[in-house]
Each structure stands twice: as C-alpha cells, then as structure tokens.
Amino acid sequence: MLFDAMPTLDHPDAVLRPLYPDDILTWYDYLTLPQVFEHTSWNLQAPSELEDYAWQPERFTDSSALRFAIADRGSDRLLGTAGFHTVAPVNASAEITYDLSPSAWGRKLAAAACAALLDWGHGHAGLIRIQATVLPENVRSIHVLEGSGFQREGLMRSYRKVRGPSRDFWMYSHIKN
C-alpha cells in the first residue's frame, strides 16, 4: 500500500509508528502465548517469520501488506500491531488486522487502532471497503469490530486453515460512505 502520511492514533497511552526490526522478538514472544494465538491464524515457529513485516518503504507497492507498531507513548515499547493485508487496489479494498500483547488488553488500544486505520484507510489510502475476518470465539475482537461500525456479513465456512484444520470465520466490512 502506497501512502505519504502515517495514521494517527487517538489514545493517551500509545502511538502508531513504523514496525522496526527491533520489535520483532517482542511481537513474536506475545504472538506465541496461548491466550493470544488461539484467537489468530498465526502458526509461527520462529521470529524470523515476522521479519518481512518490519518497516521497508523501499519495498512497498500499491498492494503491499502494511503493519504499524502500537507503541507505548512514554517508553516506545511495542504493545501491539495494526495494519492491512490482502490489499486489492483494483477493488479499493483491504483487510484490517490488529493484535495486542496481553499486558495491553483492556485499555481500548485495539478500538483506537481500528478507528485510526478506518479513518486513514478510507480517507488517505482511498479504500472503499475495509473488511475483517474473525474466529467466532474471539469475542473481544468481535466487540472491537462492531463497536467500530463494522457490519457482520456472514459466516465463512472452512474459510482458512488454522494450525491444521479449516476453521469458520465471521466476515465483517466497513464501507466508506
């Protein structure tokens, strides 16, 4: 995804910034915690699998996946990530994604990141459709999406393999007015 300005996070405790190589180990450490990965599609075996997500603007194209760091405003410590994947410029669409370290749960950071990416995606990046997929048991993420104005479109049966078996996912969308 090509852009010339970063999204802005409206949260007193955190900022959005580029995801740096130094963030990868911290990101991997919390993504591999059972309480985190059970609600995701990740099947990580090593931190090196996340290295391509680090900030590399020279490699960005109009269909590049894009991941930002959600960082503590005071210490700059990684608290989570948020961004887009499955970017389709021809359709002006992308899938939003976010994750948080359990130490950052309950602080409304995912909701703030979702709001920032919706505003930036629709306004700055020109996306008409921003979609999200979520495992049915991921109640916290469902609340974030619905609280951000996403509409549930339906159940995608056996949509994506998750560490072996195909799993069902709810499909949500947010359409630019």
Backbone as JSON, one array per atom type, in Angstrom:
{
  "sequence": "MLFDAMPTLDHPDAVLRPLYPDDILTWYDYLTLPQVFEHTSWNLQAPSELEDYAWQPERFTDSSALRFAIADRGSDRLLGTAGFHTVAPVNASAEITYDLSPSAWGRKLAAAACAALLDWGHGHAGLIRIQATVLPENVRSIHVLEGSGFQREGLMRSYRKVRGPSRDFWMYSHIKN",
  "N": [[0.85, -1.16, 0.0], [0.65, 2.13, -0.92], [1.55, 5.3, 0.41], [1.67, 8.61, 1.87], [1.57, 9.66, 4.37], [1.41, 8.92, 7.83], [-1.01, 6.99, 9.73], [-2.83, 8.37, 12.52], [-2.94, 7.76, 15.93], [-5.46, 8.1, 18.26], [-5.1, 8.09, 21.31], [-4.38, 8.23, 24.76], [-2.22, 6.79, 25.84], [-0.64, 5.6, 23.88], [0.99, 5.35, 20.61], [0.94, 5.19, 17.01], [3.41, 3.87, 14.96], [6.17, 3.18, 12.67], [6.84, -0.34, 12.29], [9.58, -1.72, 13.63], [12.68, -3.58, 13.02], [13.76, -4.21, 15.54], [11.49, -4.66, 17.05], [10.53, -7.14, 16.47], [11.16, -9.54, 17.97], [9.85, -9.09, 20.44], [7.22, -8.94, 19.5], [6.89, -11.52, 18.41], [7.19, -13.0, 20.8], [4.83, -12.37, 22.29], [2.85, -13.1, 20.44], [3.03, -15.84, 20.39], [2.02, -16.71, 22.75], [-0.35, -18.77, 24.38], [-2.94, -17.64, 25.02], [-3.1, -15.63, 23.19], [-2.46, -16.62, 20.52], [-4.48, -18.5, 20.15], [-6.67, -17.16, 19.2], [-6.03, -16.33, 16.69], [-4.78, -16.67, 13.28], [-2.16, -17.27, 13.09], [0.73, -19.36, 12.81], [3.32, -19.62, 13.95], [6.78, -20.47, 13.97], [9.25, -19.42, 14.4], [10.93, -16.31, 15.21], [11.98, -15.15, 12.89], [10.11, -15.48, 10.89], [8.51, -13.28, 10.98], [9.95, -11.15, 10.08], [9.65, -9.93, 7.53], [7.57, -8.18, 7.91], [8.59, -5.95, 9.11], [9.4, -2.47, 8.88], [9.88, -1.4, 5.65], [10.04, 0.71, 3.49], [11.08, 0.99, 0.9], [10.34, -1.29, -0.39], [7.62, -1.22, -0.63], [4.57, -1.56, -2.41], [1.61, -0.78, -4.35], [-0.07, -2.79, -3.56], [0.94, -3.84, -1.26], [1.05, -5.5, 1.88], [0.66, -3.97, 5.06], [1.98, -3.07, 8.13], [1.74, -1.51, 11.23], [3.34, -0.43, 14.25], [1.93, -0.49, 17.48], [2.75, 1.47, 19.97], [3.98, 2.16, 23.26], [3.43, 5.35, 24.52], [5.23, 6.69, 26.22], [7.55, 5.01, 26.71], [8.09, 3.85, 24.27], [7.86, 1.16, 23.92], [6.84, -1.87, 22.34], [3.44, -2.59, 22.1], [1.55, -3.74, 20.57], [0.32, -4.54, 17.24], [-0.99, -3.17, 14.17], [-2.72, -3.01, 11.08], [-2.95, -3.55, 7.52], [-3.79, -6.22, 5.32], [-4.06, -8.38, 2.43], [-4.49, -6.53, 0.36], [-6.17, -4.92, -2.2], [-5.83, -3.01, -4.75], [-7.26, -2.59, -7.17], [-9.85, -3.05, -6.43], [-10.17, -1.26, -4.42], [-9.9, -2.12, -1.74], [-9.15, -3.73, 1.43], [-7.98, -5.9, 4.06], [-8.33, -5.4, 7.46], [-6.17, -5.69, 10.28], [-5.14, -6.54, 13.57], [-3.38, -6.85, 16.68], [-2.64, -7.46, 20.11], [-0.4, -7.35, 22.87], [-0.98, -9.3, 25.8], [-0.47, -7.74, 28.07], [-1.38, -5.27, 27.37], [-4.07, -5.44, 27.08], [-7.51, -4.51, 27.58], [-7.36, -1.76, 27.62], [-8.48, -0.27, 25.65], [-6.97, -0.03, 23.34], [-7.0, -1.55, 20.95], [-9.45, -0.78, 19.87], [-8.96, 1.96, 19.48], [-6.84, 1.81, 17.63], [-8.13, 0.53, 15.52], [-10.07, 2.48, 14.84], [-8.34, 4.55, 14.02], [-7.11, 3.37, 11.78], [-9.33, 2.89, 10.13], [-10.19, 5.53, 9.58], [-7.86, 6.56, 8.33], [-7.49, 4.65, 6.28], [-9.88, 4.83, 4.71], [-9.9, 7.6, 4.21], [-7.2, 8.63, 3.6], [-5.82, 6.55, 2.21], [-7.64, 5.79, 0.32], [-9.4, 3.61, 0.38], [-12.37, 1.83, -0.25], [-13.75, -0.38, 0.72], [-13.18, -1.89, 3.77], [-12.36, -4.77, 5.24], [-12.8, -7.44, 7.64], [-11.85, -10.48, 9.16], [-12.8, -12.86, 11.57], [-12.36, -15.27, 14.11], [-15.11, -17.14, 15.38], [-15.12, -17.52, 18.19], [-13.62, -15.44, 19.18], [-14.41, -13.2, 21.01], [-13.63, -10.7, 22.07], [-12.41, -9.36, 19.88], [-14.55, -9.3, 18.12], [-16.23, -7.52, 19.5], [-14.65, -5.19, 19.31], [-14.68, -4.76, 16.51], [-17.48, -4.5, 15.96], [-18.07, -2.35, 17.63], [-16.68, -0.42, 16.29], [-18.11, 0.12, 14.1], [-18.24, -1.79, 12.08], [-19.97, -4.09, 9.97], [-21.5, -7.22, 10.32], [-21.24, -9.65, 7.89], [-21.53, -12.35, 7.33], [-21.09, -15.91, 7.93], [-18.16, -17.44, 7.09], [-17.62, -20.44, 6.01], [-15.29, -22.97, 6.79], [-13.13, -21.34, 6.04], [-10.4, -20.6, 6.41], [-7.34, -22.25, 7.0], [-6.23, -23.09, 10.2], [-3.58, -23.69, 11.96], [-3.66, -26.38, 11.09], [-6.59, -27.76, 10.86], [-9.32, -26.59, 8.75], [-11.07, -23.63, 9.49], [-14.04, -21.93, 10.57], [-14.93, -18.51, 9.95], [-16.15, -15.32, 10.9], [-17.2, -12.82, 8.65], [-16.66, -9.43, 8.35], [-17.45, -6.04, 7.41], [-16.55, -2.65, 6.6], [-17.74, 0.04, 5.05], [-16.93, 2.79, 3.03], [-18.67, 5.79, 3.29]],
  "CA": [[0.0, 0.0, 0.0], [1.45, 3.35, -1.01], [0.99, 6.4, 1.19], [2.68, 9.63, 2.19], [1.37, 10.12, 5.75], [1.07, 7.84, 8.76], [-2.25, 7.18, 10.51], [-2.62, 8.94, 13.85], [-3.69, 7.08, 16.98], [-6.05, 8.98, 19.27], [-5.1, 7.36, 22.58], [-3.43, 8.92, 25.64], [-1.1, 5.96, 26.27], [0.06, 4.92, 22.79], [1.12, 5.95, 19.29], [1.24, 4.3, 15.87], [4.7, 4.2, 14.34], [6.64, 2.03, 11.89], [7.25, -1.56, 12.99], [11.02, -1.83, 13.4], [13.27, -4.91, 13.25], [13.93, -4.44, 16.99], [10.2, -5.03, 17.63], [10.13, -8.48, 16.03], [11.23, -10.53, 19.05], [8.75, -8.81, 21.37], [5.99, -9.32, 18.8], [6.87, -12.99, 18.39], [7.0, -13.51, 22.16], [3.43, -12.36, 22.72], [2.01, -13.84, 19.49], [3.1, -17.28, 20.65], [1.34, -17.03, 24.01], [-1.61, -19.47, 24.08], [-4.12, -16.78, 25.09], [-3.11, -14.77, 22.0], [-2.53, -17.31, 19.24], [-5.71, -19.28, 20.0], [-7.65, -16.32, 18.52], [-5.44, -15.85, 15.44], [-4.42, -17.67, 12.26], [-0.71, -17.46, 13.11], [1.32, -20.66, 13.13], [4.73, -19.22, 13.94], [7.78, -21.37, 14.51], [10.47, -18.66, 14.7], [10.8, -14.86, 14.99], [12.37, -14.78, 11.52], [8.92, -15.49, 10.03], [7.87, -11.97, 11.07], [10.88, -10.11, 9.64], [9.16, -9.2, 6.35], [6.61, -7.17, 8.34], [9.31, -4.76, 9.57], [9.28, -1.31, 8.0], [10.78, -1.41, 4.49], [9.31, 1.51, 2.49], [11.6, 0.8, -0.46], [9.71, -2.48, -0.96], [6.17, -1.04, -0.68], [3.86, -1.4, -3.68], [0.23, -0.4, -4.07], [-0.78, -3.93, -2.97], [1.71, -4.36, -0.12], [0.52, -5.54, 3.24], [1.26, -2.89, 5.82], [1.8, -3.27, 9.56], [2.26, -0.45, 12.1], [3.5, -0.77, 15.67], [1.24, 0.25, 18.53], [3.84, 1.59, 20.94], [3.76, 2.96, 24.46], [3.78, 6.75, 24.26], [6.36, 7.11, 27.04], [8.75, 4.18, 26.6], [8.18, 3.36, 22.89], [7.8, -0.31, 23.95], [5.79, -2.45, 21.5], [2.25, -3.09, 22.79], [0.75, -4.48, 19.59], [0.46, -4.1, 15.85], [-2.24, -2.98, 13.43], [-2.44, -2.68, 9.69], [-3.78, -4.1, 6.46], [-3.27, -7.23, 4.41], [-4.98, -8.68, 1.33], [-4.76, -5.23, -0.25], [-6.56, -5.06, -3.61], [-6.03, -1.66, -5.28], [-8.28, -2.56, -8.22], [-11.16, -3.04, -5.77], [-10.09, -0.29, -3.32], [-10.25, -2.86, -0.53], [-8.09, -4.37, 2.19], [-8.42, -6.49, 5.32], [-7.7, -4.82, 8.64], [-5.66, -6.67, 11.23], [-4.56, -5.97, 14.78], [-3.12, -7.77, 17.79], [-2.08, -6.8, 21.28], [0.18, -8.12, 23.97], [-1.92, -9.34, 26.92], [-0.21, -6.65, 29.02], [-2.06, -4.07, 26.87], [-5.5, -5.69, 26.98], [-8.41, -3.79, 28.46], [-7.05, -0.32, 27.62], [-9.13, 0.29, 24.46], [-5.97, 0.21, 22.3], [-7.45, -2.14, 19.68], [-10.51, 0.09, 19.34], [-8.33, 3.19, 18.99], [-6.1, 1.48, 16.41], [-9.13, 0.25, 14.48], [-10.62, 3.77, 14.43], [-7.31, 5.27, 13.27], [-6.91, 2.73, 10.47], [-10.52, 3.15, 9.32], [-10.11, 6.92, 9.14], [-6.74, 6.67, 7.41], [-7.72, 3.8, 5.12], [-10.92, 5.42, 3.87], [-9.59, 8.97, 3.85], [-5.9, 8.86, 2.98], [-5.42, 5.47, 1.29], [-8.66, 5.63, -0.73], [-10.1, 2.33, 0.44], [-13.83, 1.87, -0.17], [-14.14, -1.49, 1.59], [-12.23, -2.44, 4.71], [-13.01, -5.96, 5.78], [-12.14, -8.13, 8.74], [-12.3, -11.83, 9.45], [-12.56, -13.15, 12.98], [-12.86, -16.55, 14.59], [-16.34, -16.92, 16.15], [-14.91, -17.47, 19.64], [-12.83, -14.27, 19.54], [-15.42, -12.24, 21.43], [-13.03, -9.37, 22.23], [-12.24, -8.75, 18.57], [-15.91, -9.04, 17.61], [-16.67, -6.28, 20.15], [-13.9, -4.09, 18.7], [-15.19, -4.53, 15.15], [-18.86, -3.99, 16.0], [-18.01, -1.02, 18.23], [-16.06, 0.48, 15.3], [-19.05, 0.33, 12.98], [-18.22, -2.87, 11.08], [-21.21, -4.87, 9.87], [-21.28, -8.65, 10.09], [-21.81, -10.05, 6.61], [-21.91, -13.75, 7.34], [-20.12, -16.91, 8.36], [-17.38, -18.04, 6.01], [-17.39, -21.81, 6.48], [-13.99, -23.55, 6.41], [-12.53, -20.23, 5.29], [-8.95, -20.52, 6.5], [-6.72, -23.25, 7.87], [-5.63, -22.55, 11.41], [-2.75, -24.72, 12.58], [-4.16, -27.7, 10.7], [-7.93, -27.84, 10.26], [-10.01, -25.4, 8.25], [-11.94, -23.07, 10.52], [-15.03, -20.93, 10.19], [-14.65, -17.13, 10.33], [-17.13, -14.29, 10.58], [-16.72, -11.76, 7.77], [-17.18, -8.09, 8.66], [-17.0, -4.99, 6.49], [-16.8, -1.24, 6.86], [-17.8, 0.65, 3.72], [-16.84, 4.26, 3.03], [-19.95, 6.45, 2.91]],
  "C": [[0.9, 1.23, 0.0], [0.76, 4.47, -0.26], [2.09, 7.41, 1.46], [2.47, 10.24, 3.57], [0.94, 8.93, 6.6], [-0.32, 8.08, 9.36], [-1.89, 7.69, 11.91], [-3.53, 8.25, 14.85], [-4.17, 8.09, 18.0], [-6.2, 8.2, 20.57], [-4.05, 8.0, 23.49], [-2.17, 8.12, 25.96], [-0.23, 5.43, 25.14], [0.08, 5.74, 21.51], [1.22, 4.83, 18.25], [2.54, 4.8, 15.27], [5.11, 3.02, 13.46], [7.01, 0.86, 12.81], [8.71, -1.81, 12.64], [11.53, -3.25, 13.62], [13.46, -5.23, 14.74], [12.64, -4.84, 17.69], [9.86, -6.51, 17.41], [10.14, -9.51, 17.16], [10.11, -10.33, 20.07], [7.42, -9.24, 20.77], [5.83, -10.84, 18.79], [6.56, -13.55, 19.78], [5.54, -13.47, 22.59], [2.51, -13.08, 21.74], [2.0, -15.34, 19.75], [2.54, -17.67, 22.01], [0.0, -17.69, 23.7], [-2.84, -18.56, 24.08], [-4.2, -15.8, 23.92], [-3.31, -15.6, 20.75], [-3.79, -18.14, 19.07], [-6.79, -18.49, 19.25], [-7.15, -15.8, 17.18], [-5.23, -17.01, 14.47], [-2.93, -17.95, 12.25], [-0.35, -18.9, 13.44], [2.84, -20.47, 13.09], [5.63, -20.26, 14.59], [9.06, -20.64, 14.93], [10.23, -17.17, 14.47], [11.11, -14.43, 13.56], [11.17, -14.76, 10.57], [8.21, -14.14, 10.03], [8.72, -10.85, 10.47], [10.39, -9.31, 8.43], [8.13, -8.13, 6.7], [7.29, -5.9, 8.84], [9.29, -3.7, 8.47], [10.33, -1.32, 6.91], [10.12, -0.62, 3.36], [9.81, 1.33, 1.07], [10.98, -0.41, -1.15], [8.2, -2.34, -1.09], [5.69, -0.91, -2.12], [2.42, -1.02, -3.34], [-0.59, -1.57, -3.5], [-0.04, -4.55, -1.79], [0.86, -4.42, 1.14], [1.28, -4.5, 4.04], [0.95, -3.09, 7.3], [2.48, -2.12, 10.31], [2.42, -1.0, 13.51], [2.57, 0.11, 16.49], [2.24, 0.28, 19.67], [3.44, 2.48, 22.11], [4.28, 4.37, 24.22], [5.03, 7.2, 25.03], [7.64, 6.34, 26.76], [9.05, 3.71, 25.17], [8.18, 1.83, 22.82], [6.62, -0.8, 23.1], [4.67, -3.01, 22.37], [1.4, -3.96, 21.88], [1.07, -4.01, 18.19], [-0.93, -3.95, 15.24], [-1.88, -2.61, 12.01], [-3.42, -3.32, 8.75], [-3.04, -5.22, 5.74], [-4.35, -7.5, 3.36], [-5.46, -7.37, 0.7], [-5.04, -5.44, -1.74], [-6.85, -3.67, -4.19], [-7.15, -1.58, -6.33], [-9.69, -2.51, -7.63], [-11.24, -2.0, -4.66], [-10.5, -0.94, -2.0], [-9.01, -3.44, 0.13], [-8.7, -4.96, 3.45], [-7.62, -5.88, 6.46], [-7.24, -5.95, 9.57], [-5.07, -5.93, 12.42], [-4.33, -7.08, 15.79], [-2.48, -6.96, 18.91], [-1.43, -7.8, 22.21], [-0.85, -8.16, 25.1], [-1.7, -8.23, 27.95], [-0.92, -5.36, 28.61], [-3.57, -4.27, 26.75], [-6.28, -4.83, 27.96], [-8.19, -2.29, 28.5], [-7.64, 0.4, 26.4], [-8.14, 0.63, 23.34], [-6.4, -0.37, 20.96], [-8.54, -1.28, 19.06], [-9.93, 1.38, 18.77], [-7.56, 2.95, 17.7], [-7.05, 1.22, 15.25], [-9.71, 1.56, 13.95], [-9.61, 4.55, 13.59], [-7.12, 4.68, 11.87], [-8.13, 2.9, 9.57], [-10.47, 4.55, 8.74], [-9.04, 7.09, 8.08], [-6.98, 5.87, 6.12], [-8.75, 4.38, 4.16], [-10.51, 6.79, 3.35], [-8.31, 9.12, 3.06], [-5.55, 7.81, 1.91], [-6.46, 5.19, 0.21], [-9.39, 4.3, -0.74], [-11.61, 2.55, 0.55], [-14.3, 0.82, 0.83], [-12.95, -1.88, 2.47], [-12.94, -3.6, 5.38], [-12.18, -6.55, 6.9], [-12.71, -9.53, 8.84], [-11.93, -12.14, 10.89], [-13.13, -14.51, 13.33], [-14.07, -16.32, 15.49], [-16.13, -16.83, 17.66], [-14.09, -16.27, 20.1], [-13.75, -13.1, 19.87], [-14.85, -10.83, 21.56], [-12.89, -8.65, 20.89], [-13.59, -8.44, 17.93], [-16.44, -7.73, 18.21], [-15.95, -5.06, 19.57], [-14.48, -3.75, 17.34], [-16.59, -3.91, 15.18], [-18.9, -2.6, 16.62], [-17.42, 0.03, 17.3], [-16.94, 0.69, 14.08], [-18.98, -0.7, 11.88], [-19.57, -3.6, 11.12], [-20.85, -6.32, 9.6], [-22.0, -9.04, 8.8], [-22.22, -11.51, 6.59], [-20.77, -14.65, 7.79], [-19.47, -17.53, 7.14], [-16.96, -19.42, 6.49], [-16.08, -22.36, 5.91], [-13.17, -22.56, 5.59], [-11.0, -20.27, 5.27], [-8.45, -21.63, 7.42], [-6.03, -22.56, 9.03], [-4.91, -23.68, 12.12], [-3.31, -26.12, 12.33], [-5.53, -27.63, 10.06], [-8.44, -26.5, 9.73], [-11.0, -24.94, 9.3], [-12.93, -22.09, 9.91], [-14.58, -19.56, 10.69], [-15.88, -16.28, 10.03], [-16.45, -13.28, 9.66], [-17.45, -10.47, 8.15], [-16.71, -7.12, 7.6], [-17.35, -3.61, 7.01], [-16.67, -0.55, 5.51], [-17.76, 2.16, 3.86], [-18.18, 4.84, 2.55], [-19.74, 7.49, 1.84]]
}
